[in-house]
Amino acid sequence: MGLRIHFVVDPHGWCCMGLIVFVWLYNIVIIPKIVLFPHYEEGHIPGILIIIFYGISIFCLVALVRASLTDPGRLPENPKIPHAERELWELCNKCNLMRPKRSHHCSRCGHCVRRMDHHCPWINNCVGEDNHWLFLQLCFYTELLTCYALMFSFCHYYYFLPLKTRNLDLFVVRHELAIMRLAAFMGITMLVGITGLFYTQLIGIITDTTSIEKMSNCCEEISRPRKPWQQTFSEVFGTRWKILWFIPFRQRQPLRVPYHFANHV
């Protein structure tokens, strides 16, 4: 599967994604400046904690950029349908094009997406078959980074030893309390929102249902075949190697599975 760049022209999505990038930049600058580096210089924390913080931040940013720019599974206008799979396709009543079952037409993007879960304004893109794994990584690393930042913010005031040297000429030092309160507010808000989203995404993968299918109640929960959670996650991430589920730098390859498992609609 080749790398296909997918750019959605949507000012609303740009604003939402810009807000996410702002929160990321705010924490990536403020937390090390006020908490990590000063406490490291005075020997309160080891340097490995700073490396972990920046490592998680990089993974989070890469997952965000790739989830936003990766083609979610847009169907071509004239798809080539194998003769043996024609019964597995259906006609979209909005764009009048043939599409595989479990695809959905995105009204905001204006085209059908394979196994579309939902359209996410926070990444300004649809979440579909080809970028769902990146969206999951984004949720995971965002939650991990937020917990990491909140933990150090708490330790800065209630656990670490007081700093002996403070440069009051720096703006962030003079207004430290207000800056850290804003960081804590954004962190708690982000943590609550991303936890609920991540939980619904994990349940959807375990039950092999998309968010759109849940809302439309089009899945027959009782009669359809059930798959083990390892298989459903492997299909989403494109590999059975669990360590690769956490790597956003690789290229996803779709797994070949029997149709009676791959399609339930």
PDB file of C-alpha atoms in Angstrom:
ATOM      1  CA  MET A   1       0.000   0.000   0.000  1.00  0.00           C
ATOM      2  CA  GLY A   2       1.558   3.254  -1.104  1.00  0.00           C
ATOM      3  CA  LEU A   3       1.656   6.398   1.008  1.00  0.00           C
ATOM      4  CA  ARG A   4      -1.243   8.639  -0.036  1.00  0.00           C
ATOM      5  CA  ILE A   5      -1.518  12.175   1.325  1.00  0.00           C
ATOM      6  CA  HIS A   6      -5.074  13.246   2.121  1.00  0.00           C
ATOM      7  CA  PHE A   7      -5.694  16.944   2.839  1.00  0.00           C
ATOM      8  CA  VAL A   8      -9.182  18.111   3.833  1.00  0.00           C
ATOM      9  CA  VAL A   9     -10.072  21.741   3.099  1.00  0.00           C
ATOM     10  CA  ASP A  10     -12.190  22.573   6.140  1.00  0.00           C
ATOM     11  CA  PRO A  11     -11.641  25.799   8.163  1.00  0.00           C
ATOM     12  CA  HIS A  12     -13.507  24.299  11.138  1.00  0.00           C
ATOM     13  CA  GLY A  13     -11.173  21.317  11.146  1.00  0.00           C
ATOM     14  CA  TRP A  14      -8.143  23.592  10.833  1.00  0.00           C
ATOM     15  CA  CYS A  15      -9.229  25.508  13.944  1.00  0.00           C
ATOM     16  CA  CYS A  16      -9.768  22.306  15.946  1.00  0.00           C
ATOM     17  CA  MET A  17      -6.434  20.859  14.907  1.00  0.00           C
ATOM     18  CA  GLY A  18      -4.720  24.191  15.562  1.00  0.00           C
ATOM     19  CA  LEU A  19      -6.073  24.116  19.108  1.00  0.00           C
ATOM     20  CA  ILE A  20      -4.644  20.625  19.623  1.00  0.00           C
ATOM     21  CA  VAL A  21      -1.236  21.738  18.323  1.00  0.00           C
ATOM     22  CA  PHE A  22      -1.351  24.789  20.629  1.00  0.00           C
ATOM     23  CA  VAL A  23      -2.006  22.618  23.697  1.00  0.00           C
ATOM     24  CA  TRP A  24       0.807  20.299  22.637  1.00  0.00           C
ATOM     25  CA  LEU A  25       3.261  23.183  22.153  1.00  0.00           C
ATOM     26  CA  TYR A  26       2.207  24.815  25.422  1.00  0.00           C
ATOM     27  CA  ASN A  27       2.978  21.702  27.432  1.00  0.00           C
ATOM     28  CA  ILE A  28       6.113  20.787  25.497  1.00  0.00           C
ATOM     29  CA  VAL A  29       7.567  24.224  26.353  1.00  0.00           C
ATOM     30  CA  ILE A  30       6.144  25.002  29.795  1.00  0.00           C
ATOM     31  CA  ILE A  31       6.583  21.680  31.608  1.00  0.00           C
ATOM     32  CA  PRO A  32      10.312  21.299  30.801  1.00  0.00           C
ATOM     33  CA  LYS A  33      10.999  25.012  31.375  1.00  0.00           C
ATOM     34  CA  ILE A  34       9.345  25.251  34.804  1.00  0.00           C
ATOM     35  CA  VAL A  35       9.520  21.686  36.124  1.00  0.00           C
ATOM     36  CA  LEU A  36      11.814  19.223  34.376  1.00  0.00           C
ATOM     37  CA  PHE A  37      15.007  21.154  33.640  1.00  0.00           C
ATOM     38  CA  PRO A  38      15.189  23.063  36.971  1.00  0.00           C
ATOM     39  CA  HIS A  39      14.669  19.911  39.034  1.00  0.00           C
ATOM     40  CA  TYR A  40      17.147  17.988  36.860  1.00  0.00           C
ATOM     41  CA  GLU A  41      19.797  20.662  37.339  1.00  0.00           C
ATOM     42  CA  GLU A  42      19.396  20.428  41.110  1.00  0.00           C
ATOM     43  CA  GLY A  43      19.532  16.625  41.058  1.00  0.00           C
ATOM     44  CA  HIS A  44      15.912  15.952  42.028  1.00  0.00           C
ATOM     45  CA  ILE A  45      15.075  13.818  38.952  1.00  0.00           C
ATOM     46  CA  PRO A  46      17.168  11.702  36.543  1.00  0.00           C
ATOM     47  CA  GLY A  47      17.675  12.779  32.956  1.00  0.00           C
ATOM     48  CA  ILE A  48      15.877   9.708  31.626  1.00  0.00           C
ATOM     49  CA  LEU A  49      12.548  11.243  32.692  1.00  0.00           C
ATOM     50  CA  ILE A  50      13.177  14.205  30.384  1.00  0.00           C
ATOM     51  CA  ILE A  51      14.056  11.867  27.520  1.00  0.00           C
ATOM     52  CA  ILE A  52      10.836   9.892  28.105  1.00  0.00           C
ATOM     53  CA  PHE A  53       8.805  13.114  28.133  1.00  0.00           C
ATOM     54  CA  TYR A  54      10.189  14.259  24.775  1.00  0.00           C
ATOM     55  CA  GLY A  55       9.914  10.754  23.346  1.00  0.00           C
ATOM     56  CA  ILE A  56       6.212  10.554  24.165  1.00  0.00           C
ATOM     57  CA  SER A  57       5.744  14.080  22.781  1.00  0.00           C
ATOM     58  CA  ILE A  58       7.362  13.145  19.462  1.00  0.00           C
ATOM     59  CA  PHE A  59       5.289   9.975  19.130  1.00  0.00           C
ATOM     60  CA  CYS A  60       2.149  11.988  19.886  1.00  0.00           C
ATOM     61  CA  LEU A  61       2.961  14.633  17.249  1.00  0.00           C
ATOM     62  CA  VAL A  62       3.852  12.046  14.588  1.00  0.00           C
ATOM     63  CA  ALA A  63       0.588  10.179  15.209  1.00  0.00           C
ATOM     64  CA  LEU A  64      -1.357  13.460  14.966  1.00  0.00           C
ATOM     65  CA  VAL A  65       0.260  14.545  11.695  1.00  0.00           C
ATOM     66  CA  ARG A  66      -0.015  11.135  10.081  1.00  0.00           C
ATOM     67  CA  ALA A  67      -3.619  10.587  11.198  1.00  0.00           C
ATOM     68  CA  SER A  68      -4.498  13.981   9.736  1.00  0.00           C
ATOM     69  CA  LEU A  69      -2.709  13.565   6.398  1.00  0.00           C
ATOM     70  CA  THR A  70      -3.136   9.834   5.758  1.00  0.00           C
ATOM     71  CA  ASP A  71      -5.830   8.774   3.324  1.00  0.00           C
ATOM     72  CA  PRO A  72      -8.460   7.120   5.568  1.00  0.00           C
ATOM     73  CA  GLY A  73      -9.581   4.768   2.791  1.00  0.00           C
ATOM     74  CA  ARG A  74     -11.215   6.965   0.182  1.00  0.00           C
ATOM     75  CA  LEU A  75     -12.781   4.950  -2.603  1.00  0.00           C
ATOM     76  CA  PRO A  76     -11.920   5.751  -6.233  1.00  0.00           C
ATOM     77  CA  GLU A  77     -14.637   6.940  -8.596  1.00  0.00           C
ATOM     78  CA  ASN A  78     -14.376   3.842 -10.801  1.00  0.00           C
ATOM     79  CA  PRO A  79     -13.286   0.982  -8.537  1.00  0.00           C
ATOM     80  CA  LYS A  80     -12.326  -2.344 -10.061  1.00  0.00           C
ATOM     81  CA  ILE A  81     -14.578  -4.921  -8.454  1.00  0.00           C
ATOM     82  CA  PRO A  82     -13.414  -8.550  -8.682  1.00  0.00           C
ATOM     83  CA  HIS A  83     -16.118 -10.792 -10.087  1.00  0.00           C
ATOM     84  CA  ALA A  84     -16.034 -13.051  -7.016  1.00  0.00           C
ATOM     85  CA  GLU A  85     -16.634 -10.087  -4.681  1.00  0.00           C
ATOM     86  CA  ARG A  86     -19.434  -8.278  -6.474  1.00  0.00           C
ATOM     87  CA  GLU A  87     -22.033  -9.418  -3.970  1.00  0.00           C
ATOM     88  CA  LEU A  88     -19.952  -7.838  -1.230  1.00  0.00           C
ATOM     89  CA  TRP A  89     -20.378  -4.370  -2.711  1.00  0.00           C
ATOM     90  CA  GLU A  90     -23.315  -1.999  -2.615  1.00  0.00           C
ATOM     91  CA  LEU A  91     -24.403   1.262  -4.224  1.00  0.00           C
ATOM     92  CA  CYS A  92     -24.029   4.493  -2.264  1.00  0.00           C
ATOM     93  CA  ASN A  93     -27.283   6.457  -2.450  1.00  0.00           C
ATOM     94  CA  LYS A  94     -25.446   9.773  -2.052  1.00  0.00           C
ATOM     95  CA  CYS A  95     -22.603   9.639  -4.577  1.00  0.00           C
ATOM     96  CA  ASN A  96     -24.073   6.807  -6.728  1.00  0.00           C
ATOM     97  CA  LEU A  97     -20.812   4.868  -6.682  1.00  0.00           C
ATOM     98  CA  MET A  98     -20.155   1.264  -5.762  1.00  0.00           C
ATOM     99  CA  ARG A  99     -18.496   0.683  -2.422  1.00  0.00           C
ATOM    100  CA  PRO A 100     -17.649  -2.302  -0.174  1.00  0.00           C
ATOM    101  CA  LYS A 101     -20.079  -3.040   2.596  1.00  0.00           C
ATOM    102  CA  ARG A 102     -19.290  -1.311   5.910  1.00  0.00           C
ATOM    103  CA  SER A 103     -18.187   1.774   3.982  1.00  0.00           C
ATOM    104  CA  HIS A 104     -19.852   5.090   4.705  1.00  0.00           C
ATOM    105  CA  HIS A 105     -20.320   8.366   2.863  1.00  0.00           C
ATOM    106  CA  CYS A 106     -18.824  11.342   4.725  1.00  0.00           C
ATOM    107  CA  SER A 107     -20.994  14.403   4.149  1.00  0.00           C
ATOM    108  CA  ARG A 108     -18.201  16.768   5.235  1.00  0.00           C
ATOM    109  CA  CYS A 109     -15.521  15.282   2.947  1.00  0.00           C
ATOM    110  CA  GLY A 110     -17.973  14.414   0.157  1.00  0.00           C
ATOM    111  CA  HIS A 111     -16.859  10.852  -0.586  1.00  0.00           C
ATOM    112  CA  CYS A 112     -17.132   7.283   0.685  1.00  0.00           C
ATOM    113  CA  VAL A 113     -14.551   5.834   3.087  1.00  0.00           C
ATOM    114  CA  ARG A 114     -13.862   2.145   3.672  1.00  0.00           C
ATOM    115  CA  ARG A 115     -14.934   1.021   7.149  1.00  0.00           C
ATOM    116  CA  MET A 116     -15.397   4.614   8.258  1.00  0.00           C
ATOM    117  CA  ASP A 117     -15.639   5.052  12.022  1.00  0.00           C
ATOM    118  CA  HIS A 118     -16.399   8.789  12.171  1.00  0.00           C
ATOM    119  CA  HIS A 119     -15.239  12.174  10.933  1.00  0.00           C
ATOM    120  CA  CYS A 120     -12.976  13.749  13.549  1.00  0.00           C
ATOM    121  CA  PRO A 121     -12.595  17.551  13.453  1.00  0.00           C
ATOM    122  CA  TRP A 122      -9.631  17.345  15.855  1.00  0.00           C
ATOM    123  CA  ILE A 123      -7.510  15.724  13.140  1.00  0.00           C
ATOM    124  CA  ASN A 124      -9.466  17.361  10.289  1.00  0.00           C
ATOM    125  CA  ASN A 125      -9.956  13.993   8.637  1.00  0.00           C
ATOM    126  CA  CYS A 126     -12.145  10.924   8.583  1.00  0.00           C
ATOM    127  CA  VAL A 127     -11.162   7.948  10.710  1.00  0.00           C
ATOM    128  CA  GLY A 128     -11.342   4.973   8.383  1.00  0.00           C
ATOM    129  CA  GLU A 129      -9.709   1.683   7.535  1.00  0.00           C
ATOM    130  CA  ASP A 130      -6.284   3.092   6.607  1.00  0.00           C
ATOM    131  CA  ASN A 131      -5.754   5.598   9.447  1.00  0.00           C
ATOM    132  CA  HIS A 132      -7.767   4.139  12.342  1.00  0.00           C
ATOM    133  CA  TRP A 133      -4.594   2.668  13.811  1.00  0.00           C
ATOM    134  CA  LEU A 134      -2.941   6.094  13.807  1.00  0.00           C
ATOM    135  CA  PHE A 135      -5.973   7.629  15.510  1.00  0.00           C
ATOM    136  CA  LEU A 136      -5.726   5.003  18.255  1.00  0.00           C
ATOM    137  CA  GLN A 137      -2.036   5.768  18.702  1.00  0.00           C
ATOM    138  CA  LEU A 138      -2.880   9.474  18.898  1.00  0.00           C
ATOM    139  CA  CYS A 139      -5.419   8.807  21.657  1.00  0.00           C
ATOM    140  CA  PHE A 140      -2.971   6.585  23.541  1.00  0.00           C
ATOM    141  CA  TYR A 141       0.023   8.931  23.393  1.00  0.00           C
ATOM    142  CA  THR A 142      -2.096  12.009  24.114  1.00  0.00           C
ATOM    143  CA  GLU A 143      -3.437  10.357  27.253  1.00  0.00           C
ATOM    144  CA  LEU A 144       0.030   9.171  28.231  1.00  0.00           C
ATOM    145  CA  LEU A 145       1.574  12.616  27.675  1.00  0.00           C
ATOM    146  CA  THR A 146      -1.231  14.350  29.571  1.00  0.00           C
ATOM    147  CA  CYS A 147      -0.865  12.014  32.571  1.00  0.00           C
ATOM    148  CA  TYR A 148       2.912  12.499  32.491  1.00  0.00           C
ATOM    149  CA  ALA A 149       2.601  16.289  32.465  1.00  0.00           C
ATOM    150  CA  LEU A 150      -0.043  16.346  35.219  1.00  0.00           C
ATOM    151  CA  MET A 151       2.054  14.025  37.358  1.00  0.00           C
ATOM    152  CA  PHE A 152       5.095  16.315  37.152  1.00  0.00           C
ATOM    153  CA  SER A 153       2.944  19.382  37.778  1.00  0.00           C
ATOM    154  CA  PHE A 154       1.655  17.753  40.969  1.00  0.00           C
ATOM    155  CA  CYS A 155       5.119  16.613  42.066  1.00  0.00           C
ATOM    156  CA  HIS A 156       6.533  20.088  41.427  1.00  0.00           C
ATOM    157  CA  TYR A 157       4.396  21.560  44.219  1.00  0.00           C
ATOM    158  CA  TYR A 158       3.729  18.638  46.553  1.00  0.00           C
ATOM    159  CA  TYR A 159       6.578  16.120  46.240  1.00  0.00           C
ATOM    160  CA  PHE A 160       9.850  17.506  44.868  1.00  0.00           C
ATOM    161  CA  LEU A 161      12.158  19.532  47.077  1.00  0.00           C
ATOM    162  CA  PRO A 162      11.813  23.322  46.640  1.00  0.00           C
ATOM    163  CA  LEU A 163      14.100  24.824  44.018  1.00  0.00           C
ATOM    164  CA  LYS A 164      17.086  26.652  45.480  1.00  0.00           C
ATOM    165  CA  THR A 165      17.736  28.913  42.490  1.00  0.00           C
ATOM    166  CA  ARG A 166      14.989  30.767  40.626  1.00  0.00           C
ATOM    167  CA  ASN A 167      15.572  33.335  37.895  1.00  0.00           C
ATOM    168  CA  LEU A 168      12.837  35.895  38.569  1.00  0.00           C
ATOM    169  CA  ASP A 169      13.811  37.799  35.425  1.00  0.00           C
ATOM    170  CA  LEU A 170      12.121  35.099  33.321  1.00  0.00           C
ATOM    171  CA  PHE A 171       8.455  35.657  32.487  1.00  0.00           C
ATOM    172  CA  VAL A 172       7.510  32.015  33.093  1.00  0.00           C
ATOM    173  CA  VAL A 173       9.065  32.146  36.568  1.00  0.00           C
ATOM    174  CA  ARG A 174       7.395  35.395  37.604  1.00  0.00           C
ATOM    175  CA  HIS A 175       3.981  34.124  36.456  1.00  0.00           C
ATOM    176  CA  GLU A 176       4.581  30.469  37.233  1.00  0.00           C
ATOM    177  CA  LEU A 177       1.411  29.879  39.247  1.00  0.00           C
ATOM    178  CA  ALA A 178      -0.943  31.252  36.571  1.00  0.00           C
ATOM    179  CA  ILE A 179       0.896  29.404  33.794  1.00  0.00           C
ATOM    180  CA  MET A 180       0.828  26.105  35.662  1.00  0.00           C
ATOM    181  CA  ARG A 181      -2.845  26.526  36.519  1.00  0.00           C
ATOM    182  CA  LEU A 182      -3.647  26.997  32.840  1.00  0.00           C
ATOM    183  CA  ALA A 183      -1.542  23.939  31.964  1.00  0.00           C
ATOM    184  CA  ALA A 184      -3.343  21.894  34.633  1.00  0.00           C
ATOM    185  CA  PHE A 185      -6.764  23.041  33.391  1.00  0.00           C
ATOM    186  CA  MET A 186      -5.946  22.100  29.795  1.00  0.00           C
ATOM    187  CA  GLY A 187      -4.426  18.826  30.936  1.00  0.00           C
ATOM    188  CA  ILE A 188      -7.429  17.758  33.025  1.00  0.00           C
ATOM    189  CA  THR A 189      -9.854  18.773  30.266  1.00  0.00           C
ATOM    190  CA  MET A 190      -7.826  16.862  27.692  1.00  0.00           C
ATOM    191  CA  LEU A 191      -7.506  13.826  29.945  1.00  0.00           C
ATOM    192  CA  VAL A 192     -11.244  13.561  30.604  1.00  0.00           C
ATOM    193  CA  GLY A 193     -12.146  13.959  26.935  1.00  0.00           C
ATOM    194  CA  ILE A 194      -9.497  11.649  25.530  1.00  0.00           C
ATOM    195  CA  THR A 195     -10.189   8.942  28.121  1.00  0.00           C
ATOM    196  CA  GLY A 196     -13.836   8.720  27.107  1.00  0.00           C
ATOM    197  CA  LEU A 197     -12.948   8.731  23.410  1.00  0.00           C
ATOM    198  CA  PHE A 198     -10.185   6.146  23.806  1.00  0.00           C
ATOM    199  CA  TYR A 199     -12.484   3.876  25.802  1.00  0.00           C
ATOM    200  CA  THR A 200     -15.233   3.947  23.156  1.00  0.00           C
ATOM    201  CA  GLN A 201     -12.662   3.271  20.449  1.00  0.00           C
ATOM    202  CA  LEU A 202     -11.261   0.241  22.268  1.00  0.00           C
ATOM    203  CA  ILE A 203     -14.736  -1.166  22.884  1.00  0.00           C
ATOM    204  CA  GLY A 204     -15.570  -0.642  19.212  1.00  0.00           C
ATOM    205  CA  ILE A 205     -12.524  -2.608  18.099  1.00  0.00           C
ATOM    206  CA  ILE A 206     -13.113  -5.416  20.593  1.00  0.00           C
ATOM    207  CA  THR A 207     -16.741  -5.746  19.424  1.00  0.00           C
ATOM    208  CA  ASP A 208     -15.730  -5.123  15.782  1.00  0.00           C
ATOM    209  CA  THR A 209     -18.219  -2.286  15.289  1.00  0.00           C
ATOM    210  CA  THR A 210     -17.639   1.265  14.120  1.00  0.00           C
ATOM    211  CA  SER A 211     -19.109   4.354  15.759  1.00  0.00           C
ATOM    212  CA  ILE A 212     -21.440   4.834  12.780  1.00  0.00           C
ATOM    213  CA  GLU A 213     -22.667   1.257  13.041  1.00  0.00           C
ATOM    214  CA  LYS A 214     -23.373   1.720  16.740  1.00  0.00           C
ATOM    215  CA  MET A 215     -25.415   4.854  16.096  1.00  0.00           C
ATOM    216  CA  SER A 216     -27.363   3.293  13.227  1.00  0.00           C
ATOM    217  CA  ASN A 217     -27.835  -0.083  15.006  1.00  0.00           C
ATOM    218  CA  CYS A 218     -27.111  -1.853  11.744  1.00  0.00           C
ATOM    219  CA  CYS A 219     -25.010  -4.630  13.240  1.00  0.00           C
ATOM    220  CA  GLU A 220     -26.644  -7.862  14.290  1.00  0.00           C
ATOM    221  CA  GLU A 221     -24.890  -8.369  17.606  1.00  0.00           C
ATOM    222  CA  ILE A 222     -26.291 -11.837  18.249  1.00  0.00           C
ATOM    223  CA  SER A 223     -26.047 -13.609  14.912  1.00  0.00           C
ATOM    224  CA  ARG A 224     -22.795 -12.220  13.560  1.00  0.00           C
ATOM    225  CA  PRO A 225     -19.534 -14.169  14.039  1.00  0.00           C
ATOM    226  CA  ARG A 226     -17.334 -13.143  16.926  1.00  0.00           C
ATOM    227  CA  LYS A 227     -13.578 -12.716  16.651  1.00  0.00           C
ATOM    228  CA  PRO A 228     -10.986 -12.709  19.424  1.00  0.00           C
ATOM    229  CA  TRP A 229      -9.724  -9.281  20.398  1.00  0.00           C
ATOM    230  CA  GLN A 230      -6.222 -10.093  19.167  1.00  0.00           C
ATOM    231  CA  GLN A 231      -7.559 -10.583  15.647  1.00  0.00           C
ATOM    232  CA  THR A 232      -9.655  -7.417  15.592  1.00  0.00           C
ATOM    233  CA  PHE A 233      -6.708  -5.318  16.807  1.00  0.00           C
ATOM    234  CA  SER A 234      -4.376  -7.019  14.325  1.00  0.00           C
ATOM    235  CA  GLU A 235      -6.743  -6.124  11.480  1.00  0.00           C
ATOM    236  CA  VAL A 236      -6.870  -2.477  12.571  1.00  0.00           C
ATOM    237  CA  PHE A 237      -3.102  -2.123  13.047  1.00  0.00           C
ATOM    238  CA  GLY A 238      -2.218  -4.246  10.020  1.00  0.00           C
ATOM    239  CA  THR A 239       0.121  -6.583  11.900  1.00  0.00           C
ATOM    240  CA  ARG A 240       0.018  -9.339  14.496  1.00  0.00           C
ATOM    241  CA  TRP A 241       3.242  -8.096  16.115  1.00  0.00           C
ATOM    242  CA  LYS A 242       1.887  -6.297  19.174  1.00  0.00           C
ATOM    243  CA  ILE A 243       5.035  -4.204  19.664  1.00  0.00           C
ATOM    244  CA  LEU A 244       4.385  -2.601  16.259  1.00  0.00           C
ATOM    245  CA  TRP A 245       0.941  -1.446  17.406  1.00  0.00           C
ATOM    246  CA  PHE A 246       2.727   1.368  19.276  1.00  0.00           C
ATOM    247  CA  ILE A 247       5.010   2.544  16.436  1.00  0.00           C
ATOM    248  CA  PRO A 248       3.629   5.445  14.341  1.00  0.00           C
ATOM    249  CA  PHE A 249       6.619   5.592  11.960  1.00  0.00           C
ATOM    250  CA  ARG A 250       5.860   2.414  10.026  1.00  0.00           C
ATOM    251  CA  GLN A 251       3.620   1.707   7.031  1.00  0.00           C
ATOM    252  CA  ARG A 252       0.439  -0.288   7.580  1.00  0.00           C
ATOM    253  CA  GLN A 253      -0.297  -3.351   5.471  1.00  0.00           C
ATOM    254  CA  PRO A 254      -3.860  -4.743   5.486  1.00  0.00           C
ATOM    255  CA  LEU A 255      -4.273  -8.272   6.770  1.00  0.00           C
ATOM    256  CA  ARG A 256      -6.089 -10.832   4.657  1.00  0.00           C
ATOM    257  CA  VAL A 257      -8.955 -12.377   6.608  1.00  0.00           C
ATOM    258  CA  PRO A 258     -11.852 -14.624   5.597  1.00  0.00           C
ATOM    259  CA  TYR A 259     -14.868 -12.680   4.409  1.00  0.00           C
ATOM    260  CA  HIS A 260     -17.286 -14.169   6.939  1.00  0.00           C
ATOM    261  CA  PHE A 261     -15.138 -12.468   9.574  1.00  0.00           C
ATOM    262  CA  ALA A 262     -14.361  -9.321   7.600  1.00  0.00           C
ATOM    263  CA  ASN A 263     -17.933  -8.380   6.832  1.00  0.00           C
ATOM    264  CA  HIS A 264     -20.989  -8.420   9.053  1.00  0.00           C
ATOM    265  CA  VAL A 265     -23.425  -6.091   7.278  1.00  0.00           C
TER     266      VAL A 265
END
